[in-house]
Amino acid sequence: MAAAADSRQAAGAPCTSSNIKGGGPTFDQGKPLQQAGTSGAGAQPHGEGAVLPTLEALAAAAASARAAASAAFSKYAAAAAAATAAAEAAAAAEDAAAQAEDALAAARDPALATPQAQPPALLQLSGSRSESGSGTEAGAGRKLAGWGDPTILAQQAQLQADALAQVGAAAEGGGGGGRRRDVSSSGWSLDTLVVAQEASVAKKCVVVLGTGRSGSTSLVDAMNQVSMLLASASASGPLARQRTRIAVPGSPGAGLIPNYFIRGEQEGAFYYLYLTWRLLDISYSHSHDFIDSVKRMEKEQGERAVGHMDLKGVKSIYERFAVQKKLPWFNDMHPYRNLEAARNFYTTTYGYHGPDVVSGFKEVRFVRGRAFQPGASSYRDFEGFIRFMRHMCGNVRVLFNSRRSASLDDNWKLEAMLTRNGVRKVDKQAFQEDMQITHEWYDKYAKENPEHSMRVIMEDMFDPKVNETLARELLSFLGEDPATPIKFDRMPTWHETKGQAAVIAEVRARERAEEMQAKILKEQGEQLEVEKSPWTRKRKSREPWQI
């Protein structure tokens, strides 16, 4: 009967305890329900004992329906919450899977890699740290069809994953009273991590190192005979990349390497950037108090976390030691951030057209006798500089360009140009020695690092018998289609530009004048110098730091 009362109450009919306990249930303002066998106005006949069982059945059905409805609602609410959580988990899993697939694809085919803003590894120059993923580890004689070292690309992916994990941990801790994970006795924690908004690093770069008057300008032009423009794909569609073939007079179809823009010389500027990075690295090695204080964080959270520590963290370390002793070398110039700064400099100056443009430059000053001074530089310095340049963008290809021979007879144009411009004194023996050592450095590095470096000989570029083979080898080395037609002789020669007869006459007159002057001074026991020769050009005004 209690169930019946509940059903009536739920239906909105009055139901009291007296009605339930009195002489039979009442409905509708207390009117007695017709008992079995009775009659009255509006009464419906019923069989004996049929009323109570019917009410109880109705009450039980109503209670069951209510319970079922309540259970269904609870089940729906739980399912909705579970569905929301599952959707969020699925989205997170999809993102993680995509990142993992990208990292795996980058390791297998570096050409597909998205460039990382972080440098792949700390390199060692002058013997303090060792570089991971060096070229020799790939095996001598092996050339990769794509770009980059898979070891370095895998490190890049891992560094990116570590950085994202650190950012997530910092966000979990919150900016206020959230949980903090201390990683140093000085009191700073993961929420001191600074997330740098770095430029988009170029995917591919090409650096051409030449000896001078060896075809480096024509080599650069062979890679620059192409352009890729943005054009509207349709009236309503997005912009789509389209290859634009440059029409070259007399050579239809030439210039098909996509999106290359290799620039000319830059007065050896990147050698000074290399020296700057190197000196900052050395200065950091003197900051013992900071280095010792961040060892634990560096081990647990990686070098990026230390390199991007915020002011609060750095000052807490400084203040702890400043009351104990003088700190003339204290700094936080972590090599990780220093290398990022150097890379961002390249990105801003040469890679600013976007990560898909293959940028780079050529330079003839990175040779023995100019950037690398005799007696003060060795192959180790040269190798360290190349390693530094390899970190300027995601993947760097290095081309070593020279004539076949290092002899003075084959490089007299270069020697005459340097003498005429006042770059160096007339010392043919020293010039010969520097040229020979430069060739040896080029040959050694290219032999030990074939996956990212290549020798290009000038005579092969202009020899019709072998230049097509050289072009195919160069294209394969760059990761391009070897069947792409390129030309090394699109530009006019220096003789054609100035007039061949005038150039030959100028060279011969200069040679005769120098021979005559040398003979006179030899008799007097003096050494011929550029500024003393009345037949040579006036020495150009050059700044002390220019090489």
Coordinates of C-alpha atoms in Angstrom, one line a residue:
M1 CA 0.0 0.0 0.0
A2 CA 2.9 2.3 0.6
A3 CA 3.9 1.8 -3.0
A4 CA 0.3 2.7 -4.0
A5 CA 0.5 5.9 -1.9
D6 CA 3.8 6.8 -3.6
S7 CA 2.2 6.3 -7.0
R8 CA -0.8 8.5 -6.1
Q9 CA 1.4 11.2 -4.7
A10 CA 3.5 11.1 -7.8
A11 CA 0.4 11.5 -9.9
G12 CA -0.7 14.6 -8.0
A13 CA -3.7 13.1 -6.1
P14 CA -4.2 13.8 -2.4
C15 CA -3.1 11.0 -0.2
T16 CA -3.1 11.0 3.6
S17 CA -2.3 8.6 6.3
S18 CA -6.0 8.5 7.4
N19 CA -7.0 7.6 3.9
I20 CA -4.5 4.7 3.9
K21 CA -5.3 3.5 7.4
G22 CA -9.1 4.1 7.4
G23 CA -11.9 2.0 6.0
G24 CA -10.6 1.8 2.5
P25 CA -8.6 4.0 0.2
T26 CA -10.2 7.2 -1.1
F27 CA -9.5 9.3 -4.2
D28 CA -10.8 12.5 -5.5
Q29 CA -11.5 14.7 -2.5
G30 CA -12.0 11.8 -0.1
K31 CA -14.9 10.0 -1.9
P32 CA -15.0 6.4 -1.0
L33 CA -13.9 3.9 -3.7
Q34 CA -16.7 1.6 -4.6
Q35 CA -16.2 -1.8 -3.1
A36 CA -16.8 -5.0 -4.9
G37 CA -20.5 -5.8 -5.4
T38 CA -21.8 -2.2 -4.6
S39 CA -23.2 0.3 -7.0
G40 CA -23.6 4.1 -7.1
A41 CA -23.6 7.1 -9.3
G42 CA -20.7 6.8 -11.7
A43 CA -19.5 3.5 -10.2
Q44 CA -18.1 0.9 -12.4
P45 CA -18.7 -2.7 -11.6
H46 CA -15.7 -4.8 -10.5
G47 CA -15.1 -8.4 -9.8
E48 CA -14.6 -9.4 -6.2
G49 CA -11.1 -8.5 -4.8
A50 CA -10.0 -6.9 -8.1
V51 CA -9.3 -3.3 -6.9
L52 CA -6.5 -3.8 -4.5
P53 CA -4.3 -6.1 -6.6
T54 CA -4.8 -3.7 -9.5
L55 CA -3.6 -0.7 -7.5
E56 CA -0.7 -2.6 -6.1
A57 CA 0.3 -3.6 -9.7
L58 CA 0.0 -0.1 -10.9
A59 CA 2.1 1.2 -8.0
A60 CA 4.8 -1.4 -8.6
A61 CA 4.9 -0.7 -12.3
A62 CA 5.3 3.0 -11.6
A63 CA 8.1 2.5 -9.1
S64 CA 9.8 0.1 -11.5
A65 CA 9.5 2.7 -14.3
R66 CA 10.9 5.4 -12.1
A67 CA 13.8 3.3 -11.0
A68 CA 14.5 2.3 -14.6
A69 CA 14.4 5.9 -15.7
S70 CA 16.8 6.9 -12.9
A71 CA 19.2 4.1 -13.8
A72 CA 19.0 5.1 -17.5
F73 CA 19.7 8.7 -16.7
S74 CA 22.7 7.8 -14.5
K75 CA 24.0 5.4 -17.2
Y76 CA 23.6 8.2 -19.8
A77 CA 25.4 10.7 -17.7
A78 CA 28.2 8.3 -17.0
A79 CA 28.4 7.4 -20.7
A80 CA 28.5 11.0 -21.7
A81 CA 31.4 11.7 -19.3
A82 CA 33.2 8.6 -20.5
A83 CA 32.6 9.6 -24.1
T84 CA 34.0 13.1 -23.5
A85 CA 37.0 11.7 -21.7
A86 CA 37.5 9.1 -24.4
A87 CA 37.3 11.8 -27.1
E88 CA 40.0 13.9 -25.3
A89 CA 42.2 10.8 -24.8
A90 CA 41.8 9.9 -28.5
A91 CA 42.7 13.4 -29.6
A92 CA 45.8 13.3 -27.4
A93 CA 46.7 9.9 -28.6
E94 CA 46.3 11.0 -32.2
D95 CA 48.6 14.0 -31.6
A96 CA 51.2 11.8 -29.9
A97 CA 51.0 9.2 -32.7
A98 CA 51.4 12.0 -35.4
Q99 CA 54.4 13.3 -33.6
A100 CA 55.9 9.8 -33.3
E101 CA 55.2 9.2 -37.0
D102 CA 56.8 12.5 -38.0
A103 CA 59.9 11.7 -35.9
L104 CA 60.1 8.2 -37.4
A105 CA 59.6 9.5 -40.9
A106 CA 62.3 12.1 -40.3
A107 CA 64.7 9.5 -39.1
R108 CA 64.1 7.3 -42.2
D109 CA 63.8 10.1 -44.7
P110 CA 65.2 13.4 -43.5
A111 CA 63.8 15.2 -46.5
L112 CA 60.4 14.9 -44.9
A113 CA 61.5 16.3 -41.5
T114 CA 60.1 19.4 -40.2
P115 CA 63.0 21.5 -39.1
Q116 CA 63.5 21.9 -35.4
A117 CA 64.2 25.2 -33.8
Q118 CA 66.6 23.5 -31.4
P119 CA 70.1 22.5 -32.7
P120 CA 70.5 18.7 -32.8
A121 CA 73.5 18.4 -30.5
L122 CA 76.2 20.4 -28.7
L123 CA 79.3 20.3 -30.8
Q124 CA 82.8 20.4 -29.4
L125 CA 85.4 22.8 -30.7
S126 CA 88.9 22.8 -29.3
G127 CA 88.3 19.7 -27.3
S128 CA 85.7 20.3 -24.6
R129 CA 82.6 18.6 -25.8
S130 CA 82.1 15.9 -28.5
E131 CA 79.6 16.1 -31.3
S132 CA 77.0 13.4 -31.7
G133 CA 76.1 12.0 -35.0
S134 CA 79.3 13.0 -36.8
G135 CA 79.8 12.1 -40.4
T136 CA 82.3 9.4 -39.8
E137 CA 79.7 7.3 -37.9
A138 CA 77.7 6.9 -41.0
G139 CA 80.5 4.9 -42.6
A140 CA 83.1 5.9 -45.1
G141 CA 82.0 6.1 -48.7
R142 CA 78.2 6.0 -48.0
K143 CA 76.1 8.8 -49.4
L144 CA 72.5 9.3 -48.4
A145 CA 69.9 10.0 -51.0
G146 CA 68.1 12.4 -48.7
W147 CA 69.2 15.2 -46.5
G148 CA 70.8 15.0 -43.1
D149 CA 72.1 12.4 -40.6
P150 CA 69.4 10.2 -39.2
T151 CA 71.2 10.2 -35.9
I152 CA 71.0 13.9 -35.7
L153 CA 67.4 14.0 -36.8
A154 CA 66.5 11.5 -34.2
Q155 CA 68.2 13.6 -31.6
Q156 CA 66.2 16.6 -32.8
A157 CA 62.9 14.7 -32.4
Q158 CA 63.9 13.6 -28.9
L159 CA 64.9 17.2 -28.0
Q160 CA 61.6 18.5 -29.2
A161 CA 59.7 15.8 -27.3
D162 CA 61.7 16.6 -24.1
A163 CA 60.9 20.3 -24.5
L164 CA 57.2 19.6 -24.9
A165 CA 57.2 17.4 -21.8
Q166 CA 58.9 20.2 -19.9
V167 CA 56.4 22.7 -21.0
G168 CA 53.6 20.4 -20.0
A169 CA 55.1 19.8 -16.6
A170 CA 55.4 23.5 -16.1
A171 CA 51.8 24.1 -17.1
E172 CA 50.6 21.3 -14.8
G173 CA 52.3 23.0 -11.9
G174 CA 50.4 26.2 -12.6
G175 CA 51.5 29.8 -12.4
G176 CA 50.4 30.3 -8.8
G177 CA 49.9 27.8 -6.0
G178 CA 50.2 24.7 -8.1
R179 CA 52.4 21.8 -7.4
R180 CA 56.1 22.5 -8.0
R181 CA 58.9 20.0 -8.7
D182 CA 62.1 21.3 -7.2
V183 CA 65.2 20.3 -9.2
S184 CA 67.8 22.4 -7.4
S185 CA 68.8 23.2 -3.9
S186 CA 68.7 26.9 -4.8
G187 CA 64.9 26.8 -4.9
W188 CA 64.0 27.3 -8.6
S189 CA 61.8 24.7 -10.3
L190 CA 60.4 23.6 -13.6
D191 CA 58.0 26.5 -13.8
T192 CA 61.0 28.8 -14.3
L193 CA 61.4 27.3 -17.8
V194 CA 61.2 30.0 -20.5
V195 CA 59.6 28.8 -23.8
A196 CA 61.4 30.7 -26.6
Q197 CA 59.4 31.8 -29.6
E198 CA 62.1 30.9 -32.2
A199 CA 62.2 31.5 -35.9
S200 CA 61.3 28.8 -38.3
V201 CA 64.7 27.1 -39.1
A202 CA 65.5 26.4 -42.7
K203 CA 65.3 22.7 -43.6
K204 CA 68.2 22.7 -46.1
C205 CA 71.3 24.8 -46.7
V206 CA 74.2 24.7 -49.0
V207 CA 77.6 26.2 -48.2
V208 CA 80.2 26.5 -51.0
L209 CA 83.8 26.8 -49.9
G210 CA 86.1 27.7 -52.7
T211 CA 89.8 28.6 -53.1
G212 CA 89.1 31.6 -55.4
R213 CA 89.1 31.8 -59.2
S214 CA 88.0 28.2 -59.2
G215 CA 84.4 28.4 -60.6
S216 CA 82.6 28.9 -57.4
T217 CA 80.3 31.6 -58.9
S218 CA 79.3 29.3 -61.7
L219 CA 78.7 26.4 -59.3
V220 CA 76.4 28.6 -57.3
D221 CA 74.6 29.7 -60.5
A222 CA 74.0 26.0 -61.5
M223 CA 72.0 25.6 -58.3
N224 CA 70.3 28.9 -58.7
Q225 CA 68.8 28.4 -62.1
V226 CA 65.4 27.8 -60.6
S227 CA 62.6 29.4 -58.6
M228 CA 59.4 28.3 -56.9
L229 CA 56.6 30.8 -56.7
L230 CA 53.3 31.0 -54.9
A231 CA 50.3 31.3 -57.2
S232 CA 46.6 31.1 -56.6
A233 CA 45.4 27.5 -57.3
S234 CA 41.8 28.5 -57.9
A235 CA 39.4 31.3 -57.2
S236 CA 38.3 29.7 -53.9
G237 CA 41.1 27.4 -53.1
P238 CA 44.3 28.1 -51.0
L239 CA 47.6 29.2 -52.4
A240 CA 49.5 26.3 -54.0
R241 CA 53.2 26.0 -54.7
Q242 CA 54.0 25.8 -58.4
R243 CA 57.4 25.3 -60.0
T244 CA 58.4 28.1 -62.4
R245 CA 61.0 27.2 -64.9
I246 CA 63.2 30.0 -65.9
A247 CA 63.7 30.4 -69.6
V248 CA 67.5 30.4 -70.3
P249 CA 68.5 31.7 -73.8
G250 CA 70.0 28.9 -75.8
S251 CA 69.3 26.3 -73.1
P252 CA 65.5 25.6 -73.0
G253 CA 64.4 23.7 -69.9
A254 CA 67.6 24.4 -67.9
G255 CA 67.3 25.3 -64.3
L256 CA 64.9 22.8 -62.6
I257 CA 66.2 22.4 -59.1
P258 CA 63.3 23.5 -56.9
N259 CA 63.6 26.6 -54.7
Y260 CA 67.3 27.1 -54.4
F261 CA 68.8 30.5 -53.6
I262 CA 72.5 30.4 -52.8
R263 CA 74.0 33.8 -52.3
G264 CA 77.5 35.1 -53.0
E265 CA 80.4 36.0 -50.7
Q266 CA 80.0 37.8 -47.4
E267 CA 83.6 38.9 -46.4
G268 CA 84.0 35.8 -44.3
A269 CA 81.4 37.0 -41.8
F270 CA 80.5 33.6 -40.5
Y271 CA 84.1 32.9 -39.4
Y272 CA 83.7 35.7 -36.9
L273 CA 80.3 34.3 -35.8
Y274 CA 82.1 31.0 -35.3
L275 CA 84.8 32.8 -33.2
T276 CA 82.1 34.5 -31.2
W277 CA 80.3 31.3 -30.4
R278 CA 83.6 29.6 -29.5
L279 CA 84.6 32.4 -27.1
L280 CA 81.2 32.4 -25.4
D281 CA 81.5 28.6 -25.0
I282 CA 84.9 29.1 -23.4
S283 CA 83.6 31.8 -21.1
Y284 CA 80.8 29.5 -20.0
S285 CA 83.3 26.9 -19.1
H286 CA 84.7 29.3 -16.5
S287 CA 81.3 29.8 -14.8
H288 CA 81.9 26.9 -12.4
D289 CA 79.3 27.9 -9.8
F290 CA 76.5 28.0 -12.3
I291 CA 77.6 24.8 -14.0
D292 CA 77.8 22.9 -10.8
S293 CA 74.4 24.2 -9.6
V294 CA 72.5 23.1 -12.7
K295 CA 74.0 19.7 -13.1
R296 CA 71.0 18.0 -11.7
M297 CA 68.5 19.9 -13.8
E298 CA 70.6 19.3 -16.9
K299 CA 70.7 15.6 -16.2
E300 CA 67.0 15.3 -15.4
Q301 CA 65.5 17.8 -17.8
G302 CA 68.0 18.3 -20.5
E303 CA 70.2 21.1 -21.7
R304 CA 67.4 23.1 -23.2
A305 CA 65.8 23.6 -19.7
V306 CA 69.1 25.0 -18.4
G307 CA 69.7 27.1 -21.5
H308 CA 66.2 28.7 -21.1
M309 CA 66.1 29.2 -17.4
D310 CA 64.4 32.4 -16.4
L311 CA 65.8 35.3 -14.5
K312 CA 64.5 34.1 -11.2
G313 CA 66.3 30.9 -11.4
V314 CA 69.6 32.4 -12.6
K315 CA 69.5 35.2 -9.9
S316 CA 68.8 32.7 -7.2
I317 CA 72.0 30.9 -8.0
Y318 CA 74.0 34.1 -8.3
E319 CA 72.7 35.4 -5.0
R320 CA 73.7 32.2 -3.2
F321 CA 77.3 32.6 -4.2
A322 CA 77.6 36.4 -4.3
V323 CA 77.7 36.6 -0.5
Q324 CA 80.5 34.0 -0.3
K325 CA 83.0 35.1 -3.0
K326 CA 83.7 37.3 -6.0
L327 CA 82.2 36.0 -9.3
P328 CA 84.2 37.5 -12.2
W329 CA 83.2 34.7 -14.6
F330 CA 79.6 34.1 -13.5
N331 CA 77.3 33.8 -16.5
D332 CA 74.5 31.5 -17.8
M333 CA 75.7 31.5 -21.5
H334 CA 74.8 27.9 -21.9
P335 CA 76.2 26.5 -25.2
Y336 CA 72.7 25.3 -26.1
R337 CA 71.3 28.8 -26.2
N338 CA 74.5 30.2 -27.8
L339 CA 74.1 27.8 -30.7
E340 CA 70.4 28.7 -31.0
A341 CA 71.5 32.4 -31.2
A342 CA 73.9 31.6 -34.0
R343 CA 71.3 29.6 -35.9
N344 CA 68.7 32.3 -35.5
F345 CA 71.2 34.7 -36.9
Y346 CA 71.6 32.6 -40.0
T347 CA 67.8 32.2 -40.2
T348 CA 67.2 35.9 -40.1
T349 CA 69.9 36.8 -42.6
Y350 CA 69.9 33.9 -45.1
G351 CA 66.9 31.7 -44.3
Y352 CA 64.2 34.3 -43.9
H353 CA 62.4 33.3 -47.1
G354 CA 61.1 30.3 -45.2
P355 CA 62.1 26.8 -44.2
D356 CA 61.3 25.3 -47.7
V357 CA 63.8 27.5 -49.5
V358 CA 67.2 26.0 -49.9
S359 CA 69.5 28.9 -48.8
G360 CA 73.2 29.3 -48.4
F361 CA 76.2 31.2 -49.7
K362 CA 79.7 30.7 -51.2
E363 CA 82.9 32.1 -49.7
V364 CA 86.6 32.0 -50.8
R365 CA 88.0 33.3 -47.5
F366 CA 87.7 30.1 -45.5
V367 CA 91.1 28.8 -46.6
R368 CA 94.6 28.5 -45.1
G369 CA 96.3 31.9 -45.4
R370 CA 93.2 34.0 -44.9
A371 CA 90.6 33.0 -42.2
F372 CA 92.9 30.2 -41.0
Q373 CA 96.3 31.8 -40.5
P374 CA 99.5 29.8 -41.0
G375 CA 101.1 28.7 -37.7
A376 CA 97.9 29.5 -35.7
S377 CA 95.4 27.2 -37.4
S378 CA 95.3 23.5 -38.1
Y379 CA 92.9 21.0 -39.7
R380 CA 91.2 20.6 -36.4
D381 CA 90.2 24.3 -36.5
F382 CA 89.0 23.9 -40.0
E383 CA 87.0 20.9 -39.1
G384 CA 85.5 22.6 -36.1
F385 CA 84.4 25.5 -38.2
I386 CA 82.6 23.2 -40.7
R387 CA 80.9 21.4 -37.8
F388 CA 79.7 24.8 -36.5
M389 CA 78.3 25.7 -40.0
R390 CA 76.5 22.4 -40.2
H391 CA 74.2 23.5 -37.3
M392 CA 73.1 26.7 -39.0
C393 CA 70.0 25.0 -40.4
G394 CA 68.3 21.6 -40.3
N395 CA 70.5 19.9 -42.9
V396 CA 73.6 21.4 -44.4
R397 CA 75.5 20.3 -47.6
V398 CA 79.1 21.5 -47.9
L399 CA 80.7 21.8 -51.4
F400 CA 84.5 22.1 -51.5
N401 CA 85.4 23.8 -54.8
S402 CA 88.9 24.3 -56.3
R403 CA 91.0 23.7 -59.3
R404 CA 92.4 20.2 -59.7
S405 CA 95.9 21.2 -58.9
A406 CA 97.2 23.3 -56.0
S407 CA 100.3 24.4 -58.0
L408 CA 101.1 28.1 -58.5
D409 CA 101.1 27.6 -62.3
D410 CA 97.4 26.5 -62.2
N411 CA 96.4 29.1 -59.6
W412 CA 98.3 32.1 -60.9
K413 CA 95.1 34.1 -61.5
L414 CA 94.2 33.9 -57.9
E415 CA 97.7 34.8 -56.7
A416 CA 97.7 37.8 -59.1
M417 CA 94.3 38.9 -57.9
L418 CA 95.2 38.7 -54.2
T419 CA 98.5 40.6 -54.9
R420 CA 96.8 43.2 -57.0
N421 CA 94.1 43.9 -54.4
G422 CA 96.6 44.1 -51.6
V423 CA 95.2 41.1 -49.7
R424 CA 98.6 39.6 -49.2
K425 CA 102.2 40.3 -49.9
V426 CA 104.0 38.8 -52.9
D427 CA 105.3 35.6 -51.4
K428 CA 104.7 32.9 -54.0
Q429 CA 106.2 30.2 -51.8
A430 CA 103.8 30.9 -48.9
F431 CA 100.9 31.1 -51.4
Q432 CA 101.9 27.7 -52.8
E433 CA 102.1 26.2 -49.3
D434 CA 98.7 27.6 -48.2
M435 CA 97.0 26.4 -51.4
Q436 CA 98.4 22.9 -51.0
I437 CA 97.3 22.6 -47.4
T438 CA 93.8 24.0 -48.3
H439 CA 93.5 21.3 -50.9
E440 CA 94.5 18.6 -48.4
W441 CA 91.9 19.9 -45.9
Y442 CA 89.2 19.8 -48.6
D443 CA 90.1 16.3 -49.7
K444 CA 90.4 14.9 -46.2
Y445 CA 87.1 16.3 -44.9
A446 CA 85.2 15.2 -48.1
K447 CA 86.6 11.7 -47.8
E448 CA 85.8 11.3 -44.1
N449 CA 82.3 12.9 -44.4
P450 CA 80.8 11.9 -47.8
E451 CA 77.2 12.0 -46.6
H452 CA 77.2 15.8 -46.2
S453 CA 80.3 17.0 -48.1
M454 CA 81.5 16.8 -51.7
R455 CA 84.5 17.9 -53.8
V456 CA 83.8 19.8 -57.0
I457 CA 86.7 20.4 -59.4
M458 CA 86.5 23.4 -61.7
E459 CA 88.0 21.6 -64.7
D460 CA 85.2 19.0 -64.5
M461 CA 82.5 21.7 -64.5
F462 CA 83.5 22.9 -67.9
D463 CA 84.7 19.7 -69.6
P464 CA 82.0 18.5 -72.0
K465 CA 83.1 14.9 -71.5
V466 CA 82.5 14.8 -67.8
N467 CA 80.4 17.8 -66.7
E468 CA 77.1 15.9 -67.3
T469 CA 78.3 13.2 -65.0
L470 CA 79.3 15.8 -62.4
A471 CA 75.9 17.4 -62.7
R472 CA 74.2 14.1 -62.0
E473 CA 76.4 13.4 -59.0
L474 CA 75.8 16.9 -57.6
L475 CA 72.1 16.6 -58.0
S476 CA 72.1 13.2 -56.3
F477 CA 74.2 14.6 -53.5
L478 CA 71.7 17.4 -53.0
G479 CA 68.8 15.0 -52.9
E480 CA 67.4 16.1 -56.2
D481 CA 66.4 14.2 -59.4
P482 CA 69.7 13.4 -61.1
A483 CA 68.0 13.7 -64.5
T484 CA 67.4 17.4 -63.9
P485 CA 69.3 19.4 -66.5
I486 CA 71.6 22.1 -65.1
K487 CA 74.3 24.1 -66.7
F488 CA 77.7 25.2 -65.2
D489 CA 78.4 27.7 -68.1
R490 CA 75.3 29.8 -68.2
M491 CA 77.1 32.9 -66.9
P492 CA 79.7 34.5 -69.2
T493 CA 83.3 34.1 -68.2
W494 CA 85.4 36.9 -66.8
H495 CA 87.2 37.3 -70.1
E496 CA 83.8 37.6 -71.9
T497 CA 82.7 40.1 -69.4
K498 CA 85.7 42.4 -69.6
G499 CA 86.9 41.5 -73.1
Q500 CA 89.3 38.6 -73.5
A501 CA 91.9 40.6 -75.4
A502 CA 92.0 43.4 -72.7
V503 CA 92.3 40.9 -69.9
I504 CA 95.2 39.0 -71.6
A505 CA 97.0 42.2 -72.3
E506 CA 96.6 43.4 -68.8
V507 CA 97.9 40.1 -67.3
R508 CA 100.9 40.0 -69.5
A509 CA 101.8 43.6 -68.9
R510 CA 101.5 43.1 -65.1
E511 CA 103.7 40.0 -65.3
R512 CA 106.4 41.8 -67.2
A513 CA 106.4 44.7 -64.8
E514 CA 106.6 42.4 -61.8
E515 CA 109.5 40.4 -63.3
M516 CA 111.4 43.6 -64.0
Q517 CA 110.9 45.0 -60.6
A518 CA 111.7 41.7 -58.9
K519 CA 115.0 41.6 -60.8
I520 CA 115.9 45.1 -59.7
L521 CA 115.1 44.6 -56.1
K522 CA 116.8 41.2 -56.1
E523 CA 120.1 42.9 -57.0
Q524 CA 119.6 45.3 -54.2
G525 CA 118.8 42.5 -51.8
E526 CA 115.3 43.7 -51.1
Q527 CA 111.9 41.9 -51.0
L528 CA 109.2 43.0 -53.4
E529 CA 106.1 44.2 -51.6
V530 CA 102.8 45.2 -53.1
E531 CA 102.8 48.8 -51.8
K532 CA 106.3 49.4 -53.2
S533 CA 105.5 48.3 -56.7
P534 CA 104.7 51.2 -59.1
W535 CA 103.1 48.8 -61.6
T536 CA 100.6 47.2 -59.3
R537 CA 97.3 48.7 -58.3
K538 CA 97.1 50.8 -55.2
R539 CA 96.3 48.7 -52.2
K540 CA 92.7 48.8 -51.2
S541 CA 91.8 50.3 -47.9
R542 CA 90.8 47.3 -45.7
E543 CA 89.6 47.2 -42.1
P544 CA 91.9 45.3 -39.6
W545 CA 89.4 42.5 -39.1
Q546 CA 88.8 41.9 -42.8
I547 CA 90.3 38.7 -44.2

